[in-house]
mmCIF file of C-alpha atoms and ligand atoms in Angstrom:
data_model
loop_
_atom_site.group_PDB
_atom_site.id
_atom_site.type_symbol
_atom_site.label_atom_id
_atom_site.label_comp_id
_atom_site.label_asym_id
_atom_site.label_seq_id
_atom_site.Cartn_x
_atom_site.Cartn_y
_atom_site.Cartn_z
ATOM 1 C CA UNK A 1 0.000 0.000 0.000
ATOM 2 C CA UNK A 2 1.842 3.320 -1.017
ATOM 3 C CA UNK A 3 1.956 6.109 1.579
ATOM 4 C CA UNK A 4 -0.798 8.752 0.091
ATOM 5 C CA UNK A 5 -3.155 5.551 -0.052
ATOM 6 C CA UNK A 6 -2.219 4.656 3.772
ATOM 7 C CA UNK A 7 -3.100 7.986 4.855
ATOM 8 C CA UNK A 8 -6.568 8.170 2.943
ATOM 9 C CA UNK A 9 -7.184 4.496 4.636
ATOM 10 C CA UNK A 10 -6.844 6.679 7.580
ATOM 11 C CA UNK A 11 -8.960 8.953 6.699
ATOM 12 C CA UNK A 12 -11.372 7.023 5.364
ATOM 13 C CA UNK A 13 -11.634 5.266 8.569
ATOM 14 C CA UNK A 14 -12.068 8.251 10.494
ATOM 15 C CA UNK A 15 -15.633 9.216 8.747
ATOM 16 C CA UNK A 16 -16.704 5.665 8.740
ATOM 17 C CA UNK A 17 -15.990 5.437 12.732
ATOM 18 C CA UNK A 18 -17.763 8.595 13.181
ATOM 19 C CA UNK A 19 -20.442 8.066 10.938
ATOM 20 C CA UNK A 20 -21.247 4.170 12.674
ATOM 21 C CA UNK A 21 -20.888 5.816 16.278
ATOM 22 C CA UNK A 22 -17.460 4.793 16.830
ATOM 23 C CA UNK A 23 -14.981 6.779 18.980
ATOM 24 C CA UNK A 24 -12.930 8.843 16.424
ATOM 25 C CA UNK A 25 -10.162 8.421 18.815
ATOM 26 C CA UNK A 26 -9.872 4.531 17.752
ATOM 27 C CA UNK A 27 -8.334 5.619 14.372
ATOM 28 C CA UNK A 28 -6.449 9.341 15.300
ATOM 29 C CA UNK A 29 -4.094 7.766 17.838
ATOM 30 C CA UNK A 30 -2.451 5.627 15.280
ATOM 31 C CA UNK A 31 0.586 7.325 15.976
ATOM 32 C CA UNK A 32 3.496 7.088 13.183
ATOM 33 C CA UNK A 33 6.310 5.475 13.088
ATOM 34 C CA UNK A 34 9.985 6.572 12.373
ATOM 35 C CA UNK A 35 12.603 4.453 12.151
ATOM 36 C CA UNK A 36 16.365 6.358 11.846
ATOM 37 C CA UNK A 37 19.668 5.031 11.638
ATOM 38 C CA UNK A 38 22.285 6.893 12.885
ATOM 39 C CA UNK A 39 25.825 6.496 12.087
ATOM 40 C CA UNK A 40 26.887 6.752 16.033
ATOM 41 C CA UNK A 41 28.418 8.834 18.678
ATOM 42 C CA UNK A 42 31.811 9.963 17.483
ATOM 43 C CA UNK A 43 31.099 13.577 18.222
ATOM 44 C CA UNK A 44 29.862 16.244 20.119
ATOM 45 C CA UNK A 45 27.736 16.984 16.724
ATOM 46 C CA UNK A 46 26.593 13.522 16.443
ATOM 47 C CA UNK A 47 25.313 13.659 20.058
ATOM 48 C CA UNK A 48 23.727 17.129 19.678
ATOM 49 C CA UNK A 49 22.315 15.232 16.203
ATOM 50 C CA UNK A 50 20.675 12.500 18.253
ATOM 51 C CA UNK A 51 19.262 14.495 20.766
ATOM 52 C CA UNK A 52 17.749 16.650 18.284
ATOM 53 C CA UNK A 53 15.665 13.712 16.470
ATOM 54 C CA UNK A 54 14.636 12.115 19.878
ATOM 55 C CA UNK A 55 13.905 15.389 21.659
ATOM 56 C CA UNK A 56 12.160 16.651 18.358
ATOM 57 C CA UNK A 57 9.913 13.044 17.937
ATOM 58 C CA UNK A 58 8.508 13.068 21.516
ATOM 59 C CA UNK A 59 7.344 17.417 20.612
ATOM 60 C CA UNK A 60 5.876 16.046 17.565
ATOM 61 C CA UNK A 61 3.874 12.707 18.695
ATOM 62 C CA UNK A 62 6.413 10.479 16.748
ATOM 63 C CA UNK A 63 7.119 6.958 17.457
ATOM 64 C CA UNK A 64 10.995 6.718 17.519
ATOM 65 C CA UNK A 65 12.799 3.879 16.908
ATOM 66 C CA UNK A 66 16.758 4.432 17.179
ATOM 67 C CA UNK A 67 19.981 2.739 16.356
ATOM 68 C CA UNK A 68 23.957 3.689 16.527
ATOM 69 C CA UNK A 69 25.134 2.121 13.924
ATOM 70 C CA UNK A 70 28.793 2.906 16.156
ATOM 71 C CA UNK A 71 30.309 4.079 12.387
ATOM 72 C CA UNK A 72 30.143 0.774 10.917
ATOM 73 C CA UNK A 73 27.966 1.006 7.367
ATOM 74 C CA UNK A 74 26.856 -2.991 7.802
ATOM 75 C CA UNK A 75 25.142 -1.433 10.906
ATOM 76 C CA UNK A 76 23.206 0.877 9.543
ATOM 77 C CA UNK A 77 21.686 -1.387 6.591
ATOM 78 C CA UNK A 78 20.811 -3.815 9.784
ATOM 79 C CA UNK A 79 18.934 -1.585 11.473
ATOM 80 C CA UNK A 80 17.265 -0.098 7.737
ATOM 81 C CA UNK A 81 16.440 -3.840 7.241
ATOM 82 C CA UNK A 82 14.991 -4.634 10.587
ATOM 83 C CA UNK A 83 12.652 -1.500 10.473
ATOM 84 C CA UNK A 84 11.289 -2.359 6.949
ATOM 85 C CA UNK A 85 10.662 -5.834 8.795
ATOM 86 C CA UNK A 86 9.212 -4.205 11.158
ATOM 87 C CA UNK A 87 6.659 -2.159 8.604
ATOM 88 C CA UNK A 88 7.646 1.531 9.944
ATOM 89 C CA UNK A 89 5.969 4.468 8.603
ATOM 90 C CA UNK A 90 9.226 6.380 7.374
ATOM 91 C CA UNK A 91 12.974 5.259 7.620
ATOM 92 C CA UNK A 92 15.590 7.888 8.176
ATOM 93 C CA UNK A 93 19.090 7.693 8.326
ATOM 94 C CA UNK A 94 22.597 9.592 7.684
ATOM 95 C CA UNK A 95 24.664 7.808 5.660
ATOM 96 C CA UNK A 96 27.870 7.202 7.017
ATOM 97 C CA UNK A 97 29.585 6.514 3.583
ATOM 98 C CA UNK A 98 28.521 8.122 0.523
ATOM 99 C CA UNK A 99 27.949 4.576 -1.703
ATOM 100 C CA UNK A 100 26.561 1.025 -0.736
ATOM 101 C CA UNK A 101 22.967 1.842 -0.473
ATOM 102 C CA UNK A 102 21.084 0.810 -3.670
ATOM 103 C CA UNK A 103 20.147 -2.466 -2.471
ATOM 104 C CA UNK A 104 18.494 -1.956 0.813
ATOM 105 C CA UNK A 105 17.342 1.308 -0.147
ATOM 106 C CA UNK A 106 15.581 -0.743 -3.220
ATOM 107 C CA UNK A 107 14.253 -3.263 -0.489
ATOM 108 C CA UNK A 108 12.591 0.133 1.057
ATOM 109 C CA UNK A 109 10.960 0.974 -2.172
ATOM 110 C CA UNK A 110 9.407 -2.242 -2.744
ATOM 111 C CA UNK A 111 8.256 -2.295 0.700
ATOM 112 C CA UNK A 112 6.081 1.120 0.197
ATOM 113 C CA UNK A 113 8.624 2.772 2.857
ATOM 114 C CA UNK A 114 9.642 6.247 2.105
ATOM 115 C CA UNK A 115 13.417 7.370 2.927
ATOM 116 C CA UNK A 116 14.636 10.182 3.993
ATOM 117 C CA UNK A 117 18.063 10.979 4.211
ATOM 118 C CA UNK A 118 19.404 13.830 6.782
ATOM 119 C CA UNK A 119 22.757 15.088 7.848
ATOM 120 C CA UNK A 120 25.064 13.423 4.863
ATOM 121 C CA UNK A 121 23.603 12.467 1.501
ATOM 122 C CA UNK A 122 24.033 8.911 -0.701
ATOM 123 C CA UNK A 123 25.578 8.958 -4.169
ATOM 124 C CA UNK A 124 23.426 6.873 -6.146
ATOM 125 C CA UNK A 125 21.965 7.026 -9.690
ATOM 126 C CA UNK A 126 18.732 6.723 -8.635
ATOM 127 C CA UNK A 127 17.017 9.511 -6.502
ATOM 128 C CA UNK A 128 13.867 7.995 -6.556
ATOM 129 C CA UNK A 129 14.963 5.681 -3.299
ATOM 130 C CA UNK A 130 14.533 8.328 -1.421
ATOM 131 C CA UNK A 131 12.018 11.646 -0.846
ATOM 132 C CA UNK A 132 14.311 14.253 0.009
ATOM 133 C CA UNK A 133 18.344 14.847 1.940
ATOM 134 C CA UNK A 134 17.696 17.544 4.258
ATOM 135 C CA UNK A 135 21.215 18.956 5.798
ATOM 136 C CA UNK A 136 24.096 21.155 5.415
ATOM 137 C CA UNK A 137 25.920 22.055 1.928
ATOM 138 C CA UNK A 138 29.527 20.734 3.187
ATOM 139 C CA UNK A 139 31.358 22.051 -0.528
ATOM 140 C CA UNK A 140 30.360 25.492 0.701
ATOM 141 C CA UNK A 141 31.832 24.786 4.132
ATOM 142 C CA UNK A 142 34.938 23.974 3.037
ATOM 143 C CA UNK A 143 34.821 27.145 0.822
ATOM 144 C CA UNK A 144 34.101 29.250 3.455
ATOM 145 C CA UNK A 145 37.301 27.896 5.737
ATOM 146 C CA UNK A 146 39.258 28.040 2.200
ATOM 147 C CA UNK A 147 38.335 31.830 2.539
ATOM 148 C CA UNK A 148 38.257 32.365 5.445
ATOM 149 C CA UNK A 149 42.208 31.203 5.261
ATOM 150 C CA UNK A 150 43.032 33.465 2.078
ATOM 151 C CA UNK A 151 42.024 36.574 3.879
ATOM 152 C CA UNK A 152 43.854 35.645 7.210
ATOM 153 C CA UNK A 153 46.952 35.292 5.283
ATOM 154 C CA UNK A 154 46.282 38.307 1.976
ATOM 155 C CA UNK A 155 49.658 39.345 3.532
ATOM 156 C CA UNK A 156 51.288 36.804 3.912
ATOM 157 C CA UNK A 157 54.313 36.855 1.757
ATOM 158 C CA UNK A 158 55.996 32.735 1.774
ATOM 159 C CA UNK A 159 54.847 29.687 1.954
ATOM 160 C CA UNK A 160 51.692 28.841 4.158
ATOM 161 C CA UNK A 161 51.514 24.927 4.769
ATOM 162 C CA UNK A 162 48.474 23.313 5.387
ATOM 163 C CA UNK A 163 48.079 19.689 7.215
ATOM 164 C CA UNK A 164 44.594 18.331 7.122
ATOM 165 C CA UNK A 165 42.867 16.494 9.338
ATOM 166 C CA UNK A 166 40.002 14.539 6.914
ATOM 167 C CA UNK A 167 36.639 13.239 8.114
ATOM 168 C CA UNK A 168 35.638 9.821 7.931
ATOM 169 C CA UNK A 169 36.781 7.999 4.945
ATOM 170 C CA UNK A 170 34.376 8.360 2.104
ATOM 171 C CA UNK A 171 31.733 10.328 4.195
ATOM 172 C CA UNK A 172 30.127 13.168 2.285
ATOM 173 C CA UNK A 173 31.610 15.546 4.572
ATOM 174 C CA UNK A 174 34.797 14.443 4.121
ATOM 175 C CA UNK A 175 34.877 14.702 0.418
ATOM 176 C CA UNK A 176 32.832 17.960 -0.177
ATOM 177 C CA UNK A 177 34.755 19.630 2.450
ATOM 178 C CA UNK A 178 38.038 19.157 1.109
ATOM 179 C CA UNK A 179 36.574 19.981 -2.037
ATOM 180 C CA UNK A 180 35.228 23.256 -1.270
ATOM 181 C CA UNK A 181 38.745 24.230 0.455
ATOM 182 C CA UNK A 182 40.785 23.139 -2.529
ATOM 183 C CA UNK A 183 38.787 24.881 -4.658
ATOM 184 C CA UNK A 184 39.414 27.831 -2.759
ATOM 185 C CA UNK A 185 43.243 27.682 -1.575
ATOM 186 C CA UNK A 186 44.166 26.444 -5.307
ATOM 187 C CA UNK A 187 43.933 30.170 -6.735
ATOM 188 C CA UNK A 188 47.122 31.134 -4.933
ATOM 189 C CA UNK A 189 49.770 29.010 -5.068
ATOM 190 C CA UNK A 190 51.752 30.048 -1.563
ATOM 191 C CA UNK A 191 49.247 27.562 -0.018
ATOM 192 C CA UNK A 192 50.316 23.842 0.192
ATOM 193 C CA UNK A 193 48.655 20.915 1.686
ATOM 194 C CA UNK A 194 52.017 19.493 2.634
ATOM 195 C CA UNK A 195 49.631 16.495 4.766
ATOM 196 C CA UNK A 196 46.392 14.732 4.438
ATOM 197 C CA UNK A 197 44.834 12.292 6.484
ATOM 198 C CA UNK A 198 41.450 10.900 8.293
ATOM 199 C CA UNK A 199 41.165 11.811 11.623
ATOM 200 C CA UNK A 200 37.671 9.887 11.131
ATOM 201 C CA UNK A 201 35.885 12.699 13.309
ATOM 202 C CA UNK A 202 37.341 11.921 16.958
ATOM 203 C CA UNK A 203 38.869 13.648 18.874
ATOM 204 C CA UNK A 204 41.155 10.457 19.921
ATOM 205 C CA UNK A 205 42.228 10.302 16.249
ATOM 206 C CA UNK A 206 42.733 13.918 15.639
ATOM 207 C CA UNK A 207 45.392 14.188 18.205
ATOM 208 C CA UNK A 208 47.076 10.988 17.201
ATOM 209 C CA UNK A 209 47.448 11.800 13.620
ATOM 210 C CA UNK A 210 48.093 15.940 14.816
ATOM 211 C CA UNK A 211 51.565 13.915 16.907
ATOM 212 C CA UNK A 212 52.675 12.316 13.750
ATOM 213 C CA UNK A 213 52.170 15.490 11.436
ATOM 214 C CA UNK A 214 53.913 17.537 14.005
ATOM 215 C CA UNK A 215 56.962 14.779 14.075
ATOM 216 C CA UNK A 216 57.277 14.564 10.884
ATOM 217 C CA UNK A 217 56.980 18.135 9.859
ATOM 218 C CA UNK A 218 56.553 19.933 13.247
ATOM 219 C CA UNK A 219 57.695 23.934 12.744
ATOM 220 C CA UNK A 220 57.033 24.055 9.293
ATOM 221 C CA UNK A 221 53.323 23.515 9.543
ATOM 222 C CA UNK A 222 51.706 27.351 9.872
ATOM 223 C CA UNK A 223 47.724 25.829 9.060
ATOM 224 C CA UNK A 224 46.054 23.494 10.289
ATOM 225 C CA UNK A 225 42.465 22.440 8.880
ATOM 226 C CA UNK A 226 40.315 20.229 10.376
ATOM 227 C CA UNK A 227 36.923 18.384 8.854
ATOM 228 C CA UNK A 228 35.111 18.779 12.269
ATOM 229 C CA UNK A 229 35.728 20.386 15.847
ATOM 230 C CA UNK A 230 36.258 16.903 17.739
ATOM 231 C CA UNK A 231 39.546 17.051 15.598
ATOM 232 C CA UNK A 232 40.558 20.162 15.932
ATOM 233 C CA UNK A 233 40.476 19.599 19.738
ATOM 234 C CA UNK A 234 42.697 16.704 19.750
ATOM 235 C CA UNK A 235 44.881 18.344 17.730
ATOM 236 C CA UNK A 236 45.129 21.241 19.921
ATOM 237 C CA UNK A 237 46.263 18.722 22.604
ATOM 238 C CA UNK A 238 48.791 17.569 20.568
ATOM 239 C CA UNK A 239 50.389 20.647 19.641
ATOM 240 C CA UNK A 240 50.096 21.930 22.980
ATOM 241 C CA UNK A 241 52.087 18.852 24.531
ATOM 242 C CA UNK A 242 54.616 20.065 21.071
ATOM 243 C CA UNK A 243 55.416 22.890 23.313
ATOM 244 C CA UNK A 244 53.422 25.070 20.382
ATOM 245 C CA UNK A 245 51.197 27.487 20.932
ATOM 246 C CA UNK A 246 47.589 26.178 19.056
ATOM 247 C CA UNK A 247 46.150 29.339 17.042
ATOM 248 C CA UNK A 248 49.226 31.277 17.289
ATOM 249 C CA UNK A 249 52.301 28.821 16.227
ATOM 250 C CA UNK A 250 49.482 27.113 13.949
ATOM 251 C CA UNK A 251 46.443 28.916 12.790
ATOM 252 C CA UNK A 252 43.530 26.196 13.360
ATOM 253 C CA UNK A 253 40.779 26.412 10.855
ATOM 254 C CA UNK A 254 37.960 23.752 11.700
ATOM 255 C CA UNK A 255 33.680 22.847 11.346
ATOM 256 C CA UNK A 256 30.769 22.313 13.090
ATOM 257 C CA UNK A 257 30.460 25.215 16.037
ATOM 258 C CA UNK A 258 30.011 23.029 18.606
ATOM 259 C CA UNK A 259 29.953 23.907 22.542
ATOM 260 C CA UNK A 260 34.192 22.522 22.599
ATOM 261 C CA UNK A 261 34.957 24.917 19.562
ATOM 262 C CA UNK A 262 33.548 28.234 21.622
ATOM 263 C CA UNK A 263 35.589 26.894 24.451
ATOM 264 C CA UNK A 264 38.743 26.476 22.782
ATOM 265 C CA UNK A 265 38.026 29.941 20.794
ATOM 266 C CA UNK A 266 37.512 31.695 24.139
ATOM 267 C CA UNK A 267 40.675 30.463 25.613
ATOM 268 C CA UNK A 268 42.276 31.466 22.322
ATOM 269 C CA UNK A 269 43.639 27.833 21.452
ATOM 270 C CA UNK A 270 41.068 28.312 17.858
ATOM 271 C CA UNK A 271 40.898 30.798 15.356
ATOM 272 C CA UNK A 272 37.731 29.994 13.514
ATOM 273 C CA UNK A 273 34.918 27.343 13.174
ATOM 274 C CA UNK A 274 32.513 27.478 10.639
ATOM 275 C CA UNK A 275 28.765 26.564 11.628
ATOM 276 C CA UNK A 276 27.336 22.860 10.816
ATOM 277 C CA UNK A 277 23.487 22.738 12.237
ATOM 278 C CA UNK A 278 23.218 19.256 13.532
ATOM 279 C CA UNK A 279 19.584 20.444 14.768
ATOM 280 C CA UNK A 280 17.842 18.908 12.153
ATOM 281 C CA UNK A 281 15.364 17.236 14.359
ATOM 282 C CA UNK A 282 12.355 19.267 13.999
ATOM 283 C CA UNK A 283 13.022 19.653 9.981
ATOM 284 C CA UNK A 284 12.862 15.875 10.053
ATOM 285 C CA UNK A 285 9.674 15.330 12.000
ATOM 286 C CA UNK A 286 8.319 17.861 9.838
ATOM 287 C CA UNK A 287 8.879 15.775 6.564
ATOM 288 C CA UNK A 288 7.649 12.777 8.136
ATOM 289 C CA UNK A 289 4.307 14.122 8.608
ATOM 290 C CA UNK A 290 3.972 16.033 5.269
ATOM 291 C CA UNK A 291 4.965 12.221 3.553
ATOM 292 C CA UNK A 292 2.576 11.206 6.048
ATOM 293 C CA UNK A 293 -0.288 13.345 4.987
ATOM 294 C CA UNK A 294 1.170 13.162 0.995
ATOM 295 C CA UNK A 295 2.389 16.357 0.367
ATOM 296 C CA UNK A 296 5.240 16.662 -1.648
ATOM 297 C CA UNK A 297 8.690 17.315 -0.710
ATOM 298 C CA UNK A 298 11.595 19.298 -2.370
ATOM 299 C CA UNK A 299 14.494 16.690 -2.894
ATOM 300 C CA UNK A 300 17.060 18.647 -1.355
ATOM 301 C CA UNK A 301 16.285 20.834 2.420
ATOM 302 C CA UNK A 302 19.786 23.020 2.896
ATOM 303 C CA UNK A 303 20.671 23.957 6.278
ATOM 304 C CA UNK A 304 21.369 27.812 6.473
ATOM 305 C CA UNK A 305 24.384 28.562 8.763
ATOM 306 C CA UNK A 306 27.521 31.049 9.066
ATOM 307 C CA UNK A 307 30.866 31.009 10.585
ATOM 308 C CA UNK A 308 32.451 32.284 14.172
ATOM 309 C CA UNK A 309 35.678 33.524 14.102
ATOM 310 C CA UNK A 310 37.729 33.438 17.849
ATOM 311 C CA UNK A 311 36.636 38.053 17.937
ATOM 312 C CA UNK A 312 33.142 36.672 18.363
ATOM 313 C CA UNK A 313 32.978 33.984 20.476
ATOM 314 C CA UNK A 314 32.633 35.046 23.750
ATOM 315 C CA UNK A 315 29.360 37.051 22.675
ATOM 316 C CA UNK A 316 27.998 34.201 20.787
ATOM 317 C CA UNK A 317 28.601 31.320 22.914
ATOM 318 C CA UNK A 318 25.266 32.364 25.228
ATOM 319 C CA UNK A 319 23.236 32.149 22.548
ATOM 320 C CA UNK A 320 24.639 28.618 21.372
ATOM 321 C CA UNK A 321 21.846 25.645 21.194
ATOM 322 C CA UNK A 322 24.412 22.851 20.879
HETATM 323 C C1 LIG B 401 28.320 16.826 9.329
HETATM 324 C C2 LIG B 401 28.400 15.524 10.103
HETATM 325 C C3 LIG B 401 29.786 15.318 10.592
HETATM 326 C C4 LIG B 401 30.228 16.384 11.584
HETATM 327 C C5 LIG B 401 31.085 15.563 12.489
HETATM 328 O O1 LIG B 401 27.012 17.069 8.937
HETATM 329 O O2 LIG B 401 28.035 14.438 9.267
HETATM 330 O O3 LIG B 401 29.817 14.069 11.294
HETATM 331 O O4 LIG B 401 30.918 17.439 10.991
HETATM 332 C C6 LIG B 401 30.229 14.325 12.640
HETATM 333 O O5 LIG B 401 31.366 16.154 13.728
HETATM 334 O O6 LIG B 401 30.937 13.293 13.205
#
């Protein structure tokens, strides 16, 4: 039964109870069901993320069911299975990895379920196995640290070297965000990504890979730009233990805005972190109930956000809701 025809069974069965004398209320508490998938808890986003959709399901009288798929994709397609076993209204999920999907999504479609994909999007040829990605435009992120850098360093006369700490291996963010920086940094040759590697979004990684950059390379790195804040922190630790100063021996560049980044701006250990909404909660519950009623959706929902340099932070912070 497709989704529009579900809802006008609903309906339907809501004049018939009324019109034989039955209490209303028999059909209108069929509460939906949403099933989401989440990739885990490596970060201070991702936990801000979950307790967005929770907090946002309960406001909106939406059956959650929840998973942590702990970063692992196999987990995620488990848990997709197991709620089109279990006949949910709507699945949800962020992809941890951009590919792998067709095949359970496809076992979705032919089940009548509708997908919705939030936070990081698939890349598959077919965008009909899923209703809409709502989240953040993560080229334009990295664009926005790529010039946010060129400005920071229009005077800068030599060579500015660049390490990078990547997200998680063929994430979405990951690849559009080194994207978006490259595109930007590649008009002026002075700036050199002299190191490249995934930090996979933890803050236990960042600072691991941040020692081995800083052995390898230590005093010739000025930049330092990180895919996420988790990172940038555990980077900061390492640089620290260096005997470096973080934001003043290396300028540290890094993404999502989260409550560690206004921390480590405010103690001047970070220079800038551009803003990644992982409140995507109410957006979400909002789609499920216009699938649920059959209205259509737009297939792509961008997140609007900005960018915080250190200057700001302290007035700013206050007003931060994750
Ligand atoms: C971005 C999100 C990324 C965050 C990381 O939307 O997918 O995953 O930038 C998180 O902090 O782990």
């Amino acid at each position: 039964m497709t989704f529009t025809r579900r809802a006008l069974v609903i309906s339907t069965g809501l004049a018939a109870a009324s019109v034989a004398g039955l209490p209303v209320s028999a059909f209108a508490q069929k509460k939906l069901v949403l099933g989401f998938a989440q990739v885990g808890a490596e970060s201070e986003w991702r936990t801000a993320n979950t307790e967005s959709i929770k907090s946002s399901a309960k406001e909106a009288g939406i059956e959650l069911k929840f998973s942590d798929a702990q970063q692992k994709q196999e987990n995620q397609i488990k848990a997709i299975r197991s709620y089109i076993a279990q006949k949910v209204d709507v699945i949800a999920f962020s992809p941890v990895v951009e590919t792998g999907w067709d095949t359970v999504l496809r076992e979705a479609k032919a089940a009548k379920i509708p997908v919705v994909l939030t936070d990081r999007s698939v890349n598959s040829k077919d965008d009909s196995l899923y209703v809409t990605f709502m989240g953040s435009d993560f080229v334009e992120e990295g664009r926005k640290a790529g010039r946010w850098l060129v400005e920071k360093m229009k005077d800068q006369k030599g060579e500015v070297n660049i390490v990078e700490l990547q997200g998680t291996v063929g994430s979405a963010p990951a690849i559009d965000r080194k994207k978006g920086f490259e595109e930007i940094i590649k008009a002026d040759p002075k700036f050199k990504i002299i190191r490249s590697q995934t930090g996979d979004f933890t803050r236990a990684k960042g600072k691991e890979v941040m020692e081995a950059f800083l052995k390898a390379d230590g005093k010739k790195i000025n930049v330092l730009y990180a895919h996420n804040d988790d990172m940038a922190i555990g980077a900061i630790q390492a640089i620290e233990e260096a005997g470096m100063k973080p934001a003043k021996d290396i300028t540290i560049i890094s993404i999502d805005a989260v409550k560690g980044a206004f921390e480590a701006m405010i103690a001047g250990k970070l220079n800038v972190s551009i803003e990644c909404s992982p409140l995507l909660g109410p957006q979400l519950m909002s789609a499920v109930k216009d699938i649920a009623a059959g209205k259509p959706l737009p297939k792509r929902i961008v997140t609007e956000e900005t960018i915080f340099p250190m200057e700001v932070a302290a007035k700013e912070f206050p007003k931060r809701k994750y």
